[in-house]
Short mmCIF file of C-alpha atoms and ligand atoms in Angstrom, two decimals:
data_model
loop_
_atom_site.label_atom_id
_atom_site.label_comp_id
_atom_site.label_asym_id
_atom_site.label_seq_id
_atom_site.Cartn_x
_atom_site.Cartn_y
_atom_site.Cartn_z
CA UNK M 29 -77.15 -160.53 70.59
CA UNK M 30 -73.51 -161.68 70.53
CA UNK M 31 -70.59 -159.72 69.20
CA UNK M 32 -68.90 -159.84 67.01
CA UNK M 33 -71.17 -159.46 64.11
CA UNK M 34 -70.04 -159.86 60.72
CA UNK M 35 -71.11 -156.67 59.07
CA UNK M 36 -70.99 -156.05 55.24
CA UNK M 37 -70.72 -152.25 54.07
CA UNK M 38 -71.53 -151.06 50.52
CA UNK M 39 -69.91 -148.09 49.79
CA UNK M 40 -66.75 -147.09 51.95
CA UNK M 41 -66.61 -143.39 51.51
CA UNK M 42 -65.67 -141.01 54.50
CA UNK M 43 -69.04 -142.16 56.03
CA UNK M 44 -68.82 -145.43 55.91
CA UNK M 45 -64.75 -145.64 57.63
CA UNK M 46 -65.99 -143.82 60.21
CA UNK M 47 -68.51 -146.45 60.57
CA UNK M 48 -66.21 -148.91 60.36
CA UNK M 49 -64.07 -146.84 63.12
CA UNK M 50 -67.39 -147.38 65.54
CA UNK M 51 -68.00 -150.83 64.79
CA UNK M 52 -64.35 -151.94 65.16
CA UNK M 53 -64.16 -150.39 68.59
CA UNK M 54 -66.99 -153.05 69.35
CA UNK M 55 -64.89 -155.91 67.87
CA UNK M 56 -67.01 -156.33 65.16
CA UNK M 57 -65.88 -157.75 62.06
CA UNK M 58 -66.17 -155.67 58.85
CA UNK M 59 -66.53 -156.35 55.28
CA UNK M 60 -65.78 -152.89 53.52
CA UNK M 61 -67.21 -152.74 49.59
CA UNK M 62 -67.09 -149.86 46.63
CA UNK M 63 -66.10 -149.51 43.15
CA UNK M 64 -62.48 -149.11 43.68
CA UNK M 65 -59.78 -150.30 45.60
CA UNK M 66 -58.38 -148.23 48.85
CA UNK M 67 -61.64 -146.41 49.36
CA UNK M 68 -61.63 -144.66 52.57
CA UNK M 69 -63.32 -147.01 54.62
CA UNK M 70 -61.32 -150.26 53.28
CA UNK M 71 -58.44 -148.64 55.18
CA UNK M 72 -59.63 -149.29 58.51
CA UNK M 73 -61.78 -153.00 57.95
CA UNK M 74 -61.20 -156.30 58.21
CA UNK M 75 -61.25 -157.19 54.53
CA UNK M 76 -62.94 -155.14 51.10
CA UNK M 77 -64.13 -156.21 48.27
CA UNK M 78 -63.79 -154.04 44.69
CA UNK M 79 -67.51 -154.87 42.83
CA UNK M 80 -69.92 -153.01 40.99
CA UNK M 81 -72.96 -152.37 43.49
CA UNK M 82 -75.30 -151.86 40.69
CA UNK M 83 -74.70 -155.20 39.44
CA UNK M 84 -76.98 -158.47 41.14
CA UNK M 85 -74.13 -161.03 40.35
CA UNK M 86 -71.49 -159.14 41.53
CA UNK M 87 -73.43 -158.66 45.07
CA UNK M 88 -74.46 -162.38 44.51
CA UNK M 89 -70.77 -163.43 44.95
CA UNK M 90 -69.43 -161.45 47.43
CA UNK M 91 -72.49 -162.24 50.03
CA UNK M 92 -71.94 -165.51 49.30
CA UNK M 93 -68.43 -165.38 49.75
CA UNK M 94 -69.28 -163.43 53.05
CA UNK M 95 -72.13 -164.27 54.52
CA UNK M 96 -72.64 -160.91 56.24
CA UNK M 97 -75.24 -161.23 59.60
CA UNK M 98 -75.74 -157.02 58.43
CA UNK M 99 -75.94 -155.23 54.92
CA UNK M 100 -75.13 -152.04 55.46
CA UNK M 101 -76.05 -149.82 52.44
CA UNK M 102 -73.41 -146.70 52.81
CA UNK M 103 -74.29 -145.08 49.05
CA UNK M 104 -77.66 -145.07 47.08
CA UNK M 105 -76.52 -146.42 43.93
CA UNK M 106 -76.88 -150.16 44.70
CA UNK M 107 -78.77 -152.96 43.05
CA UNK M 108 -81.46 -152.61 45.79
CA UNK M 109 -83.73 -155.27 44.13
CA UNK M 110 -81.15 -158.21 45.28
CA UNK M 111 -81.26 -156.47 48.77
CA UNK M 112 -85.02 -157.30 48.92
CA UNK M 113 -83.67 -160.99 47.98
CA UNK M 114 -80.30 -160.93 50.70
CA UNK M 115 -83.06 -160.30 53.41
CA UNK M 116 -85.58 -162.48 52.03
CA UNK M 117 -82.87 -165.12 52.75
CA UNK M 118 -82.30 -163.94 56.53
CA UNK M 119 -79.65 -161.25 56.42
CA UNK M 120 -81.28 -158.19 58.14
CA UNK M 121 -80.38 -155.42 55.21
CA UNK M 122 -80.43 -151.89 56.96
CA UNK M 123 -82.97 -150.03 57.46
CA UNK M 124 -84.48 -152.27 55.13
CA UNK M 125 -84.36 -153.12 51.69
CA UNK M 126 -87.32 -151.82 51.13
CA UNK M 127 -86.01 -148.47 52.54
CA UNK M 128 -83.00 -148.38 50.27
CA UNK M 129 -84.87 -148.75 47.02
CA UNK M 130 -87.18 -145.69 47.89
CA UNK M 131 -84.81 -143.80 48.99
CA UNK M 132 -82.29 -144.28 46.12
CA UNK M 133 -85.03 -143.11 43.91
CA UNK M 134 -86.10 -139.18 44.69
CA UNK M 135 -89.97 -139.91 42.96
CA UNK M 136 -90.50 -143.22 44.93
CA UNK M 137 -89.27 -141.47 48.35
CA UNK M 138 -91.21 -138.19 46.89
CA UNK M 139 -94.87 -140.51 46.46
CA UNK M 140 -94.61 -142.27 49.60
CA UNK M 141 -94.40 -138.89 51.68
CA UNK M 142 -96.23 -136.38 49.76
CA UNK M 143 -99.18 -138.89 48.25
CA UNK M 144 -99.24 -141.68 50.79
CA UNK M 145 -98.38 -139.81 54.14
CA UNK M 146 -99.96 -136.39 53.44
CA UNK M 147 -96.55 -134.41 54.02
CA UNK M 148 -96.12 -130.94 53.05
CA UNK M 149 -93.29 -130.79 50.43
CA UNK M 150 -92.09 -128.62 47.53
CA UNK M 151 -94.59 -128.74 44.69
CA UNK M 152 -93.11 -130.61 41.92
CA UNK M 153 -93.41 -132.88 38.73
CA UNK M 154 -91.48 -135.62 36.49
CA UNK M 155 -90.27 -135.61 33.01
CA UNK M 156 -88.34 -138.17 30.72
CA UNK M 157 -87.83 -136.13 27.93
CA UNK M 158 -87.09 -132.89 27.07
CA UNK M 159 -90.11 -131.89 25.74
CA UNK M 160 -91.66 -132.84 28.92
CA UNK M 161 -89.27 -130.88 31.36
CA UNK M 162 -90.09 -127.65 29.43
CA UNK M 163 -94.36 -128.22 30.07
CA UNK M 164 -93.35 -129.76 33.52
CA UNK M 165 -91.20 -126.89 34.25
CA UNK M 166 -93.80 -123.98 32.98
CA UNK M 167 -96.01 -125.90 35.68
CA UNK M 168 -93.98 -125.13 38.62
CA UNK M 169 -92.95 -121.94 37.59
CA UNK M 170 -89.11 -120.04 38.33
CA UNK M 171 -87.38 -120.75 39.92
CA UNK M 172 -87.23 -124.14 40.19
CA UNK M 173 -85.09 -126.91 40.74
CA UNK M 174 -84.52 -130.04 38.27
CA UNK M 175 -82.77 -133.07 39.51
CA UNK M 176 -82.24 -136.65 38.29
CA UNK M 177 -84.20 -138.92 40.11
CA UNK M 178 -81.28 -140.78 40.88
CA UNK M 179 -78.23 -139.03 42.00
CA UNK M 180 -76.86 -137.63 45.52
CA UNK M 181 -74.19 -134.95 46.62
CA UNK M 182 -76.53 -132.24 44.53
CA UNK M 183 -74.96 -134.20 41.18
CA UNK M 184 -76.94 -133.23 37.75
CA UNK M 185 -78.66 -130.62 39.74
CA UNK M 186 -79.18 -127.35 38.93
CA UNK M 187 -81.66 -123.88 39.81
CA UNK M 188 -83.36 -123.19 36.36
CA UNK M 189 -84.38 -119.36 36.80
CA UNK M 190 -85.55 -118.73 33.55
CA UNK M 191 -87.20 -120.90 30.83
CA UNK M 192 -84.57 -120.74 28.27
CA UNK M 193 -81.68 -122.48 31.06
CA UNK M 194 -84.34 -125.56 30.65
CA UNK M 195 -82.62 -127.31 28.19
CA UNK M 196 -79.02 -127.09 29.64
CA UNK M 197 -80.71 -128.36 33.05
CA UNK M 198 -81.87 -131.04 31.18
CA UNK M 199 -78.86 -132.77 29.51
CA UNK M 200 -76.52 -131.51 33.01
CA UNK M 201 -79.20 -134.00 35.02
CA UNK M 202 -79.02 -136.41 32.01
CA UNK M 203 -75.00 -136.62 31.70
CA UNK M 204 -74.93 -136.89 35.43
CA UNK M 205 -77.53 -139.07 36.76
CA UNK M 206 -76.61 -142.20 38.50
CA UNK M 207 -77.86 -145.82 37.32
CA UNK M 208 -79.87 -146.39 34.24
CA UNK M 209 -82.38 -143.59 35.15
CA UNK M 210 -83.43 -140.91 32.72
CA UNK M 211 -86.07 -139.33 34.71
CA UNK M 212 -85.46 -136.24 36.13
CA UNK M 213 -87.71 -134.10 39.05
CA UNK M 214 -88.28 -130.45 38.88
CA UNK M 215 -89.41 -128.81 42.01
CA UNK M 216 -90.76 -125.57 43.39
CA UNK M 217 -87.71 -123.51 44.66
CA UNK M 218 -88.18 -122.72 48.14
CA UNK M 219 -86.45 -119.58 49.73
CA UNK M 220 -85.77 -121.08 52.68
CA UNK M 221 -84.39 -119.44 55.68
CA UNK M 222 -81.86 -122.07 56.73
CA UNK M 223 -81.94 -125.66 56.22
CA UNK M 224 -81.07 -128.47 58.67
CA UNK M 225 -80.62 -132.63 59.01
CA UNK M 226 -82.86 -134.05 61.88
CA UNK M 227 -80.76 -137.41 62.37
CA UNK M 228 -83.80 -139.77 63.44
CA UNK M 229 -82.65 -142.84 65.54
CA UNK M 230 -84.99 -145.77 64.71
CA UNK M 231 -84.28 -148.58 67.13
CA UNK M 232 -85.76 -151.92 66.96
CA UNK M 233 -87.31 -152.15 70.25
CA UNK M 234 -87.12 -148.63 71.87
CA UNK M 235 -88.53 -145.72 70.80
CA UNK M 236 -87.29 -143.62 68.11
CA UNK M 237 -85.23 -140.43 69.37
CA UNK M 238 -83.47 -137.16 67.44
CA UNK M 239 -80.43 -135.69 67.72
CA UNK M 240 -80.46 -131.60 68.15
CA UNK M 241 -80.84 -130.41 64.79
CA UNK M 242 -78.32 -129.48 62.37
CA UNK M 243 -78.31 -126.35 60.39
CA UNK M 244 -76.44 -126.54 57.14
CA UNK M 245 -74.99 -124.39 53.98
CA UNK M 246 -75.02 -125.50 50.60
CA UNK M 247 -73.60 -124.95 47.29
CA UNK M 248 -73.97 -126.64 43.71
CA UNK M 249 -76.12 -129.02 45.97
CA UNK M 250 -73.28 -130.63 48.04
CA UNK M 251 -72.93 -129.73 51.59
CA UNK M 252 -70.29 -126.88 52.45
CA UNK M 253 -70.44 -126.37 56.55
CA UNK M 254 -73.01 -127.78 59.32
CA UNK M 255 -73.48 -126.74 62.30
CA UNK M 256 -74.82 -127.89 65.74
CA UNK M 257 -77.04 -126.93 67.23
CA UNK M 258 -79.55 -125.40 64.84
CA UNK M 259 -81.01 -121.92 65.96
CA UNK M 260 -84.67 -122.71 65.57
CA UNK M 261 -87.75 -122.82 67.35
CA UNK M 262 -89.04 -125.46 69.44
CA UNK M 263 -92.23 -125.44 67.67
CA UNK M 264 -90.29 -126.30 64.46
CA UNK M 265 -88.50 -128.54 66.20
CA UNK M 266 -91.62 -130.88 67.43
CA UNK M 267 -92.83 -130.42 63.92
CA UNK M 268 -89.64 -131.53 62.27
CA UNK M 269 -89.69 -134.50 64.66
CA UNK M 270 -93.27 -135.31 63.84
CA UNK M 271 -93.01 -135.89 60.21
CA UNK M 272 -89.36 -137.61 60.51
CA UNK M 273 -90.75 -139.95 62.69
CA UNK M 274 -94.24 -140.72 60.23
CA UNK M 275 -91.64 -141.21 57.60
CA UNK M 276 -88.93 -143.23 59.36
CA UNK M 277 -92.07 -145.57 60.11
CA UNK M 278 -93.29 -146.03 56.87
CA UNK M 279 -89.87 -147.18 55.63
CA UNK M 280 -89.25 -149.21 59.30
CA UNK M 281 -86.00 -151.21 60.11
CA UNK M 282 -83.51 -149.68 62.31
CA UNK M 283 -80.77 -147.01 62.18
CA UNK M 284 -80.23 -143.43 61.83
CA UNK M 285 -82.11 -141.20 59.35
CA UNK M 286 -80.86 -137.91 57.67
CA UNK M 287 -84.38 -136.26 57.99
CA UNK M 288 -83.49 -133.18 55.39
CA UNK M 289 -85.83 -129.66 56.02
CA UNK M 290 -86.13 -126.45 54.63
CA UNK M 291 -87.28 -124.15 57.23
CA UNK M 292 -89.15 -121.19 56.58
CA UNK M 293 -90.35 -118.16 58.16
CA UNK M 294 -93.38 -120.11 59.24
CA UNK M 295 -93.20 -123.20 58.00
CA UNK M 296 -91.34 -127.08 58.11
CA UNK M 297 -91.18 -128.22 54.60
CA UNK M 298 -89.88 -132.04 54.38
CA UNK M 299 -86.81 -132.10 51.68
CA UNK M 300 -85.45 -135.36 51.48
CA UNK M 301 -84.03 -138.22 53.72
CA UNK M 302 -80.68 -140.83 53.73
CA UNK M 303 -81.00 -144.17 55.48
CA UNK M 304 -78.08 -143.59 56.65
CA UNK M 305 -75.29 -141.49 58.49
CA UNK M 306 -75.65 -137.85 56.99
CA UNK M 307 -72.67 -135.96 55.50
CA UNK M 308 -73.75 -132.81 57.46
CA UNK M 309 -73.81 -134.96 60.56
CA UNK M 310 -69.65 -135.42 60.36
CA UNK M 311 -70.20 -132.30 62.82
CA UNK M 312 -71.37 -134.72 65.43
CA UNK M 313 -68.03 -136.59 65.50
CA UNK M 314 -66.93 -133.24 67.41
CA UNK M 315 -70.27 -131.90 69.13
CA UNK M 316 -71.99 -135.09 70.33
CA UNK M 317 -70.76 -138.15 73.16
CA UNK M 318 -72.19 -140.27 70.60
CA UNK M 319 -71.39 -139.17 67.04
CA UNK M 320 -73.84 -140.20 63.89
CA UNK M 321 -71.89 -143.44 63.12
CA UNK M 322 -71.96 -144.71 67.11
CA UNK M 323 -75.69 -144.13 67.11
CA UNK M 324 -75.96 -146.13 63.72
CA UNK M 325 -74.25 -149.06 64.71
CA UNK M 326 -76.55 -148.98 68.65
CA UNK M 327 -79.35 -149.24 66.44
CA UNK M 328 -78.18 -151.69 64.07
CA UNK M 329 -77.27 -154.20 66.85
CA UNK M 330 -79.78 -153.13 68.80
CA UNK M 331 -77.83 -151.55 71.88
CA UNK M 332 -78.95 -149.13 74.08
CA UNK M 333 -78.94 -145.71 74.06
CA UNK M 334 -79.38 -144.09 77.06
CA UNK M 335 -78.26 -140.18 76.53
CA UNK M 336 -77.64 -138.18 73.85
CA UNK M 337 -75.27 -135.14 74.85
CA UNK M 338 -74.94 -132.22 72.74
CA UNK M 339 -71.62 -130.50 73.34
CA UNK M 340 -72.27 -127.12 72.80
CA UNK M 341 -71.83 -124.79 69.66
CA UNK M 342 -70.27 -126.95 67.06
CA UNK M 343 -69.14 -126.90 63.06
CA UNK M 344 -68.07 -128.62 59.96
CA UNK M 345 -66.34 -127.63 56.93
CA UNK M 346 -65.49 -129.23 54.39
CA UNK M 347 -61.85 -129.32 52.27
CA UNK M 348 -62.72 -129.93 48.40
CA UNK M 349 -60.47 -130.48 45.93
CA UNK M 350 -59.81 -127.96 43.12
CA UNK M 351 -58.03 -130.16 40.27
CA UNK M 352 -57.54 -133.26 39.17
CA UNK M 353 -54.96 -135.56 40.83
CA UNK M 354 -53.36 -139.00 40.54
CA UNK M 355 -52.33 -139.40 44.26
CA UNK M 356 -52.76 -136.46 47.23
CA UNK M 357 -50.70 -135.30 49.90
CA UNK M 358 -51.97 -132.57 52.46
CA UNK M 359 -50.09 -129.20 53.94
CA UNK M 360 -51.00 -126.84 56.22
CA UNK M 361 -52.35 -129.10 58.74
CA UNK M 362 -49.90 -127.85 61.44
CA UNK M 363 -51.54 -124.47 61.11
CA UNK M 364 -55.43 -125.62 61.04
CA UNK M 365 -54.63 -127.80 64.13
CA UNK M 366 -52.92 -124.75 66.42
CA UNK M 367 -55.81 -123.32 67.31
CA UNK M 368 -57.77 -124.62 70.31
CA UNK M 369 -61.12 -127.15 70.08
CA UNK M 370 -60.02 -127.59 66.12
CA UNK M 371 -59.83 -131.08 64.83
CA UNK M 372 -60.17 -132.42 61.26
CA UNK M 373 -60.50 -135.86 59.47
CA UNK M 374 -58.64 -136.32 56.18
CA UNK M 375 -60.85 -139.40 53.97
CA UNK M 376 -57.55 -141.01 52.39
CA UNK M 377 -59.43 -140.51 49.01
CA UNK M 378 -56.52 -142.19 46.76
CA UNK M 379 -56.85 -139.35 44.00
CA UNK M 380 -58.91 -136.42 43.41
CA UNK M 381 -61.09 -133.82 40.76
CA UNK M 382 -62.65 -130.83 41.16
CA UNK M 383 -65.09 -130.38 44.28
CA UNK M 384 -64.40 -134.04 45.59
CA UNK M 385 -64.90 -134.05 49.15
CA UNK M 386 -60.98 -135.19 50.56
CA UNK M 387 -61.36 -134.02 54.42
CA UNK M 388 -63.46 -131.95 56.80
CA UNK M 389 -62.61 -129.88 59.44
CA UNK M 390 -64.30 -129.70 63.06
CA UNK M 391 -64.16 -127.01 65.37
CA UNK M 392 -66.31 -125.96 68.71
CA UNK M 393 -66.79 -122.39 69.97
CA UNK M 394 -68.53 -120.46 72.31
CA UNK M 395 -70.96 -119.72 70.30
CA UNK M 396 -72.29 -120.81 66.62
CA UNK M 397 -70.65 -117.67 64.02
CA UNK M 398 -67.68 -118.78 66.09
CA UNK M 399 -67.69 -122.23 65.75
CA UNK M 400 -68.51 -121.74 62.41
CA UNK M 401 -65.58 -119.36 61.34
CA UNK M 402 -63.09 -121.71 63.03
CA UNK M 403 -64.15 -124.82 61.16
CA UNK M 404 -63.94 -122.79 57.98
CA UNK M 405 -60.47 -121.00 58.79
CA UNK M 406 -58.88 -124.22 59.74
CA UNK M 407 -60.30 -126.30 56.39
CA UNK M 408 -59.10 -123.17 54.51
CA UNK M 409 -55.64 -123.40 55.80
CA UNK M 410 -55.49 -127.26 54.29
CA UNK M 411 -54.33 -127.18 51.05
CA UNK M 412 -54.40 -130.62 48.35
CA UNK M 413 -51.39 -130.80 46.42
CA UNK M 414 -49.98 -133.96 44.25
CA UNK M 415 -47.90 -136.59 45.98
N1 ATP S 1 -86.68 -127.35 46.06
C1 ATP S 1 -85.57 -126.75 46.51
N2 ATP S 1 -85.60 -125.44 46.86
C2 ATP S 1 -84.47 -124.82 47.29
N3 ATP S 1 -83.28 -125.41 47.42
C3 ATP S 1 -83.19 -126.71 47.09
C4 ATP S 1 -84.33 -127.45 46.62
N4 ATP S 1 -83.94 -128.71 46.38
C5 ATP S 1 -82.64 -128.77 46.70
N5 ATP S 1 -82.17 -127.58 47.12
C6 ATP S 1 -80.79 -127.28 47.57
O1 ATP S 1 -79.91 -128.24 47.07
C7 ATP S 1 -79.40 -129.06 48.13
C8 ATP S 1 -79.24 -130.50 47.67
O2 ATP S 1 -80.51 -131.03 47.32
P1 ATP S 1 -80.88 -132.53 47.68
O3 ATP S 1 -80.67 -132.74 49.13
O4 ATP S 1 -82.20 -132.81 47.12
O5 ATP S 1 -79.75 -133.24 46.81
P2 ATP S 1 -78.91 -134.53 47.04
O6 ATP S 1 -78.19 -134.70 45.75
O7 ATP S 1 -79.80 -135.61 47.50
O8 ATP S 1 -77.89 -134.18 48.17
P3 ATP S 1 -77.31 -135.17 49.31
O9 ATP S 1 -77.19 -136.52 48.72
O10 ATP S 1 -75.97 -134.53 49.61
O11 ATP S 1 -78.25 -135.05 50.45
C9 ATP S 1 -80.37 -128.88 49.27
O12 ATP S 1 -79.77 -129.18 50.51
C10 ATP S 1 -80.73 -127.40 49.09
O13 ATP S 1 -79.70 -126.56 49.56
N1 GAR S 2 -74.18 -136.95 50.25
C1 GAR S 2 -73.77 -138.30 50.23
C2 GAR S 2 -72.35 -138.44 50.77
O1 GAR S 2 -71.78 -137.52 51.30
N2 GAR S 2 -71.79 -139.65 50.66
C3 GAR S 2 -70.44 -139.94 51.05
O2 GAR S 2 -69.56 -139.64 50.00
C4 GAR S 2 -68.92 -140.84 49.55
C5 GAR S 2 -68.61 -140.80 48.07
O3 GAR S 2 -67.58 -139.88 47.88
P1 GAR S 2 -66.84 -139.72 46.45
O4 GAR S 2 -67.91 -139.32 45.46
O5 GAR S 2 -65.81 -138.65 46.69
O6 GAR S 2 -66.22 -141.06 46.09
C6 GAR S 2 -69.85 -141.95 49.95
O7 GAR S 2 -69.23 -143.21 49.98
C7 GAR S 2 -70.31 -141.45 51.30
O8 GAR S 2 -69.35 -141.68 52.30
MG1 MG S 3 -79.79 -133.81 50.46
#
């Protein structure tokens, strides 16, 4: 394949500029597209585009407008029934448009792995109604966890530990759910003893490789701190690797997979999956020679990938928000950056509210706790104040 490629991004949050970053330093030419103007990765591409992604005629236009070689899906929430149409035409939609309409729907992803491929997962059920939740929910038992089918970042989710918190999990899911879904998914809580991302590189003609695996800490659902790599065995490893690679398969294409686990005492239980660069895998942009969003594009454009170097012990953290604000300026940065083998990304988010995700911090140690509490001092010492 030549380069450049003309490659056309929806969504252009943190993830996707630092996509961008990867494919510009391969002269490729970048078409950057979210719901609003000066979205994070608009600031570093060739040219954006301000649509709704859920709507067919506003994709319509601007791949028309475009014509993209690549579709490169950066969100969930997209109209991924015109993607199946965008690659019926010959644009090769990534990993596939198939892909992206199972994934952006938790009970399509959740029947293709538990029903069709036989993979151990949280027990769980559906409901569309209220009424339905609280049966559903005395099913599984309590804990348990309801979430809308279609939402990401842990939005509308909540732990429901007793039966009378049912009905508030119900309209939180409701109020926050993405799309026109009303469906929500209540599973089995699982006391898990940490939790990792198994980024999965599927390559179109190579076999698929892994990344070490990345053990991560959440709260409210959205990712707080990663780190690299994950202290578990190499048992659960080869496990872990298994049943990514049986599901990368199924959905095909090319790219990297966020291959979500819970790990228990003595078991692997498959959570969930992105077709896409991972937010816990921003630690790679310090502890690998090829971060996430290098290894995305290389299997997008189908370039080799001959090593993958882990760096030694490695961490994220992340720098939220805590009110609402029109425009954002940063302090503080001079102290988070004095201390050795610390570096952090700010998004460029043009405003903020409370928990958005504005920067993360990066930090590499001699060992993990280390790594660990440096990420977090330094994204502690950043504070978000109006500008
Ligand atoms: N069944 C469960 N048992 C225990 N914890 C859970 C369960 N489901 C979700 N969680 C917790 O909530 C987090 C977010 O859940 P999940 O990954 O399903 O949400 P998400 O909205 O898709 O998040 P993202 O888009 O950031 O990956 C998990 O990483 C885990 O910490
Ligand atoms: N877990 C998914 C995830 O981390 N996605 C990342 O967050 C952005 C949206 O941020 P915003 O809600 O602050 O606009 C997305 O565009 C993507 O980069
Ligand atoms: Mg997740």
């Amino acid at each position: 394949m030549k380069l450049p490629q003309k490659l056309m991004l929806l969504g252009s949050g943190e993830l996707g500029k630092e996509f961008v970053i990867a494919a510009q330093r391969l002269g490729n030419y970048v078409i950057a597209v979210d719901r609003y103007a000066h979205a994070p990765a608009m600031q570093v591409a060739d040219c954006s585009e301000v649509i709704s992604m859920l709507s067919a005629d506003d994709l319509e236009g601007i791949v028309n407008k475009h014509q993209p070689d690549f579709i490169i899906p950066e969100i969930e929430a997209i109209r991924t029934e015109k993607l199946v149409e965008f690659e019926q035409r010959g644009i090769t939609v990534i990993p596939t448009a198939a892909a992206t309409n199972y994934t952006m729907n938790r009970d399509r992803i959740r029947e293709l792995v538990s029903k069709n491929l036989g993979i151990r997962t949280a027990r769980y059920g559906y409901a569309i109604a209220l009424e339905e939740l609280i049966s559903v929910s005395n099913e599984i038992g309590f804990p348990n966890v309801v979430k809308p089918v279609m939402s990401s970042s842990g939005k509308g989710q909540s732990v429901v530990t007793h039966k009378d918190e049912v009905e508030k999990a119900w309209s939180y899911a409701i109020a926050n759910s993405r799309g026109d879904s009303q469906k929500v998914i209540v599973e089995e809580f699982i006391n898990f003893e940490i939790e990792i991302t198994l980024l999965t590189i599927k390559q179109w003609n190579a076999p698929t490789i892994f990344c070490p695996p990345i053990g991560h800490r959440q709260e409210r659902g959205d990712y707080q701190e990663s780190w690299q790599p994950a202290e578990i065995s190499a048992q659960m490893i080869s496990d872990a690797q298994i049943i990514a690679k049986k599901v990368t398969d199924a959905l095909s294409g090319a790219g990297i997979f966020g291959v979500e686990f819970f790990i228990t005492k003595d078991e692997v239980i498959f959570s969930e999956l992105s077709p896409r660069p991972h937010d816990t895998g921003m630690v790679t942009l310090i502890s690998q020679n090829l971060n996430e969003f290098e290894l995305h594009l290389r299997a997008i454009l189908g370039l080799p990938i001959p090593n993958i170097e882990q760096l030694g012990a490695s961490a994220s953290a992340v720098i939220l928000a805590q009110e609402h604000l029109d425009s954002v300026a940063f302090t503080g940065i001079a102290e988070a950056l004095s201390e050795k083998d610390v570096d952090i990304r700010l998004f460029g988010k043009p405003n903020a509210h409370p928990y958005r995700r504005m920067g993360v911090a990066l930090a590499k140690g001699s060992n993990i706790p280390e790594a660990r509490e440096k990420a977090t001092r330094a994204a502690s010492q950043i504070k978000i104040i109006g500008n």
